[in-house]
Coordinates of C-alpha atoms in Angstrom, one line a residue:
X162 CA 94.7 103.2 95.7
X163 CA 97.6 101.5 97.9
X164 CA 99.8 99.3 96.0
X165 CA 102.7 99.2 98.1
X166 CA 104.4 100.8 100.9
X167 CA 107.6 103.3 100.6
X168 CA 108.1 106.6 102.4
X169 CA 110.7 107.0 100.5
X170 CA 113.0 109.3 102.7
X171 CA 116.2 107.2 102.3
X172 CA 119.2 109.2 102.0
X173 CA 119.8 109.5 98.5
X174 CA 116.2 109.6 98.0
X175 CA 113.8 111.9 97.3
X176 CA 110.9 113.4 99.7
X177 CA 107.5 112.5 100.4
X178 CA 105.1 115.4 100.3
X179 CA 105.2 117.3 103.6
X180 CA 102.3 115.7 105.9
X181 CA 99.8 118.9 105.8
X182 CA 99.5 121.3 108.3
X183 CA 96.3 120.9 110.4
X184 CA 95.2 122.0 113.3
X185 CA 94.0 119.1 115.5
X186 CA 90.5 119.8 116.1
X187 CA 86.8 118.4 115.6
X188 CA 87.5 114.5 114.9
X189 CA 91.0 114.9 114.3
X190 CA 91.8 115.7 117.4
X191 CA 89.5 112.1 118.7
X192 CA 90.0 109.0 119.8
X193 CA 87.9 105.9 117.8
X194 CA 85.3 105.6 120.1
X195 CA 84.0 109.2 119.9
X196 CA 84.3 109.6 116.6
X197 CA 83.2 106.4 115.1
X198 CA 79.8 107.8 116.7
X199 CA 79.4 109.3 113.6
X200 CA 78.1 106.5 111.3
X201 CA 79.2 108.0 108.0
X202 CA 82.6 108.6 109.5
X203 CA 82.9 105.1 110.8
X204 CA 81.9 104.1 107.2
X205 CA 84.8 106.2 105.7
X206 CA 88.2 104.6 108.0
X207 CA 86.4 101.2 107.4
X208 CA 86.0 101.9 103.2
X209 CA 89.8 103.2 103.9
X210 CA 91.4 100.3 105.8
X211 CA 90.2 98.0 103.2
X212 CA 91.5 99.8 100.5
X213 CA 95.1 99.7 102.3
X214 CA 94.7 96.0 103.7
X215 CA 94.2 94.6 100.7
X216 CA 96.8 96.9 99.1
X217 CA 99.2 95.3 101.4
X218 CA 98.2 92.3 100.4
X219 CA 98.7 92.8 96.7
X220 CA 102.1 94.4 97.2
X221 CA 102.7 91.2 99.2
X222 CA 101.8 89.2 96.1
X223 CA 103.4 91.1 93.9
X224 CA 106.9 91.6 95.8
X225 CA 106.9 87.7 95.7
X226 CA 106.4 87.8 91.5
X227 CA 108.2 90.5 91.4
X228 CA 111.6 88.1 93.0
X229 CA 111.6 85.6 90.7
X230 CA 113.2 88.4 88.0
X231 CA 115.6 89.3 90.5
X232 CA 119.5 89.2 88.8
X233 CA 121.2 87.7 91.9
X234 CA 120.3 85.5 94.8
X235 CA 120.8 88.6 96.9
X236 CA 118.1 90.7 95.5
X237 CA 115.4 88.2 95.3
X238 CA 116.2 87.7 99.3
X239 CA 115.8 91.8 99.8
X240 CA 112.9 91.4 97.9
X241 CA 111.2 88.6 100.1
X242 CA 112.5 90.3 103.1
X243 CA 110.1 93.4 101.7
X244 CA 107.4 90.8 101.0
X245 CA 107.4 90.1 104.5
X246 CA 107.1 93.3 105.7
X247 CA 104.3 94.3 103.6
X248 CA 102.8 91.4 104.4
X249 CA 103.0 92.2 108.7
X250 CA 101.3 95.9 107.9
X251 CA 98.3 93.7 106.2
X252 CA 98.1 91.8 109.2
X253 CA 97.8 95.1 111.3
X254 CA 95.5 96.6 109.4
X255 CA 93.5 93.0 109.3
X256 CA 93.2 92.8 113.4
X257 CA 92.5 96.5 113.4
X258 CA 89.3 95.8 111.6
X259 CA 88.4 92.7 113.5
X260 CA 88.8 94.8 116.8
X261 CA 86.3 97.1 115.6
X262 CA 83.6 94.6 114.9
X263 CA 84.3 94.4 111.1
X264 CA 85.0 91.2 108.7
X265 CA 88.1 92.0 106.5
X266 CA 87.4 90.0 103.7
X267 CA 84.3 92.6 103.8
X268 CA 86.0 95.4 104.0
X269 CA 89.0 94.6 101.1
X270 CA 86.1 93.4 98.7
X271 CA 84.7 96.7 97.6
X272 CA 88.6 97.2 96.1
X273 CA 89.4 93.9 94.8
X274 CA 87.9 94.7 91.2
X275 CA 90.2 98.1 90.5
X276 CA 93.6 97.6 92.2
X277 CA 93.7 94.2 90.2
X278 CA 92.8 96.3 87.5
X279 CA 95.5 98.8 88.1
X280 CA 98.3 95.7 88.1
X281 CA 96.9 93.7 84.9
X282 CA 97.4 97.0 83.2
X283 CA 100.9 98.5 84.9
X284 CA 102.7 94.7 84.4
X285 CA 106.8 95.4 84.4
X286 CA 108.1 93.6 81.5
X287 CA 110.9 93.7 83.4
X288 CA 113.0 93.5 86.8
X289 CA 113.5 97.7 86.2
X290 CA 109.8 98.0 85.6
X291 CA 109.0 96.6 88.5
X292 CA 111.9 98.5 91.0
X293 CA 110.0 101.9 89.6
X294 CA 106.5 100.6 89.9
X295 CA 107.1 100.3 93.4
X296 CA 109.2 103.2 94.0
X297 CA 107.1 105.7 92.0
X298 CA 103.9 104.2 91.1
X299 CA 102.7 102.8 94.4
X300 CA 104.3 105.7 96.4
X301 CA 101.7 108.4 94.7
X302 CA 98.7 106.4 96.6
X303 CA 101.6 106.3 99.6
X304 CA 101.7 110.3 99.5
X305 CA 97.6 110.3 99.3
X306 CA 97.1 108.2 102.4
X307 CA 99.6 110.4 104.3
X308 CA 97.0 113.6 103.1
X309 CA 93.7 111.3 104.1
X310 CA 95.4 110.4 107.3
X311 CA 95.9 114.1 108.6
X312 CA 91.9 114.0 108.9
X313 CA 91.5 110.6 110.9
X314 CA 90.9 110.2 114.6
X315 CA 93.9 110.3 116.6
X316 CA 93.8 105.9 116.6
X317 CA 93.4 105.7 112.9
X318 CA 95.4 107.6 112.0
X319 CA 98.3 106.2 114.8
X320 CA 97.4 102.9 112.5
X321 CA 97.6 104.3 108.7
X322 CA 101.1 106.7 109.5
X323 CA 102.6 102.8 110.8
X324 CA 101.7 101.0 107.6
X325 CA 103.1 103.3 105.4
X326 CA 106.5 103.0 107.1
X327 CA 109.6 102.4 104.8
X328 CA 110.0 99.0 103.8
X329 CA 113.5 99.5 102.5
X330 CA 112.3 99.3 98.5
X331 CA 112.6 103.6 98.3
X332 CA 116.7 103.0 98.9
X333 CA 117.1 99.7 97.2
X334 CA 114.9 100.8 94.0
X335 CA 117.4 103.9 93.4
X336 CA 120.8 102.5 93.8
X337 CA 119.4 99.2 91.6
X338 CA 117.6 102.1 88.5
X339 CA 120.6 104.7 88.8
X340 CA 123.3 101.6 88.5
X341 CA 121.6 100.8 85.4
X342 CA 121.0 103.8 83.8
X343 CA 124.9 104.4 84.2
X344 CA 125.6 101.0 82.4
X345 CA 123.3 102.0 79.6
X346 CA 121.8 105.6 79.6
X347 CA 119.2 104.3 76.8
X348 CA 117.6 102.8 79.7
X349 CA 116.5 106.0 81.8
X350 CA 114.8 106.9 78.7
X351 CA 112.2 103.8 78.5
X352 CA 112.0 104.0 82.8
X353 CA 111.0 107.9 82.3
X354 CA 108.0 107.1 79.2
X355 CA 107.3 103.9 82.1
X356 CA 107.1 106.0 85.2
X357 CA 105.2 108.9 83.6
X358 CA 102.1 106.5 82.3
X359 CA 102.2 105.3 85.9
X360 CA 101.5 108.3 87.0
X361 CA 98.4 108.8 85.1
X362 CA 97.3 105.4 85.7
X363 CA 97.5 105.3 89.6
X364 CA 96.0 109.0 89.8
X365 CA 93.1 107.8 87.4
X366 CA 93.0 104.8 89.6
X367 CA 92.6 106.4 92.8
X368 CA 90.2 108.7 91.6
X369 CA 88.0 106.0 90.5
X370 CA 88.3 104.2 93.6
X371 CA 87.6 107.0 95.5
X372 CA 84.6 108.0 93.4
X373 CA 82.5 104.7 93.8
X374 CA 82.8 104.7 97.6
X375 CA 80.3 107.9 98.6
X376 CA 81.6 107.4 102.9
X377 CA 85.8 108.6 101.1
X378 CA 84.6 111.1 98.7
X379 CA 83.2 112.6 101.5
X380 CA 85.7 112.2 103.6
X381 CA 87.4 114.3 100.8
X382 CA 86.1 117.1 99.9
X383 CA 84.1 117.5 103.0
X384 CA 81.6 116.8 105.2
X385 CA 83.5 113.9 107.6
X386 CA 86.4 114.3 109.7
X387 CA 87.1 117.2 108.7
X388 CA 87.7 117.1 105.2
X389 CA 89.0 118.9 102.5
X390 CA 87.8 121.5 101.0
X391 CA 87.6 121.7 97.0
X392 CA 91.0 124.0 97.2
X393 CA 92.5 122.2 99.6
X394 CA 92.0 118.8 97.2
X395 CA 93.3 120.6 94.8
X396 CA 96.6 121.1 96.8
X397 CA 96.8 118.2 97.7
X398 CA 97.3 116.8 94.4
X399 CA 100.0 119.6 93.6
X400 CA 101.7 118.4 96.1
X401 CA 101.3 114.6 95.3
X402 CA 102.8 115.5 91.7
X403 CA 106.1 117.6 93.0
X404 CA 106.8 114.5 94.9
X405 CA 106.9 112.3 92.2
X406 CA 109.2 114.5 90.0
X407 CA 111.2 114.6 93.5
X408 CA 111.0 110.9 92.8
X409 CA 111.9 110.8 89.2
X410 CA 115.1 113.1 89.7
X411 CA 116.0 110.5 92.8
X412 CA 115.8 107.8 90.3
X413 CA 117.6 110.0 87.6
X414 CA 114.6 110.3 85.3
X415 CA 112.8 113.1 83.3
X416 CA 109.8 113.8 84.9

């Protein structure tokens, strides 16, 4: 589900779904060690901190691939400075899982298989592709973290809120697409048919991943750390979509 980090709350940038209003209480409102008592729940941050640590990872990968289509010297260096960053949150989210007595390779394994899926099939043919796959794509698993994390114990959550931090790609990805699409207005056309299947593929994606691990589902719709209800999921995805046409109209696309 996490592909690469942007809050996305630059200036001339659009906004990130509002964190949801919850009332601290039950495990929300505890630290790790009282509620990783609960053995499902323990299950569930662990499932979760794999999916993002090897997201980071990836997005790390990727942000290096993603440089060597850069135009100028100076954007392949913002880039690897990004690449870098992406690369310290991984590194946070690895010790965090070695301080609780987990292996991180472990924990990243479950997620190898679909979020190397989801990049085979969302390869940019090109340096633009690849500024909106960030900026849009990645930032709809982003926006579902930030909904997952309202639910976590007061630790975990500290942990996921600080790896989702801007990395500077929400600002750089919509002066680079607008510039473009003002030197050739064809382009916002092919960028808008792009972003939209990249919606549908990261939401499928998610979904699936989310599906196959039984400790996140029920994280979810219920049952651990407070979870959603069936409404409340499907809010949450209401509010995942108007950020990404908040998004597209950032980037001056259709949504």
């Amino acid at each position: 589900m996490r592909y690469m980090t942007t809050s996305d709350k630059p200036d001339n940038a659009s906004e990130t779904p509002d964190e949801p209003t919850v009332e601290r209480t039950g495990v929300a409102a505890q630290d790790w060690t009282k509620a990783a008592a609960d053995p499902q729940y323990r299950a569930a941050v662990v499932d979760l901190l794999g999916a993002l640590a090897y997201g980071e990872l990836a997005a790390f990968e990727r942000l290096a691939e993603d440089a060597k289509l850069a135009p100028t010297l100076a954007d392949k260096a913002e880039l690897a400075k990004m690449a870098s960053a992406e690369f310290h949150h991984y590194e946070k989210l690895r010790d965090r899982l070695t301080e609780i007595g987990e292996e991180p390779t472990l924990a990243m394994e479950p997620f190898v298989a679909a979020l190397d899926g989801f990049h085979r099939q969302t390869a940019p043919s090109d340096w633009l592709e690849g500024l909106v796959k960030a900026y849009v794509g990645d930032s709809i698993a982003s926006d579902f973290y930030r909904e997952v994390a309202a639910r976590l114990d007061t630790d975990s959550r500290e942990l996921v809120l600080a790896v989702l931090d801007d990395t500077g790609h929400a600002g750089f990805a919509v002066e680079k697409v607008r510039a473009a699409i003002d030197a050739d207005p064809r382009v916002g056309g092919r960028l808008a048919l792009w972003a939209r299947r990249l919606m549908g593929e990261a939401l499928s994606q998610s979904q699936r991943v989310v599906a196959d691990r039984d400790a996140l589902s029920t994280m979810l719709v219920g049952g651990v750390a407070d979870g959603f209800d069936l409404a409340e999921v499907g809010r949450m995805f209401s509010r995942i979509t108007e950020a990404h046409t908040k998004r597209m109209a950032a980037l001056g696309l259709a949504a």
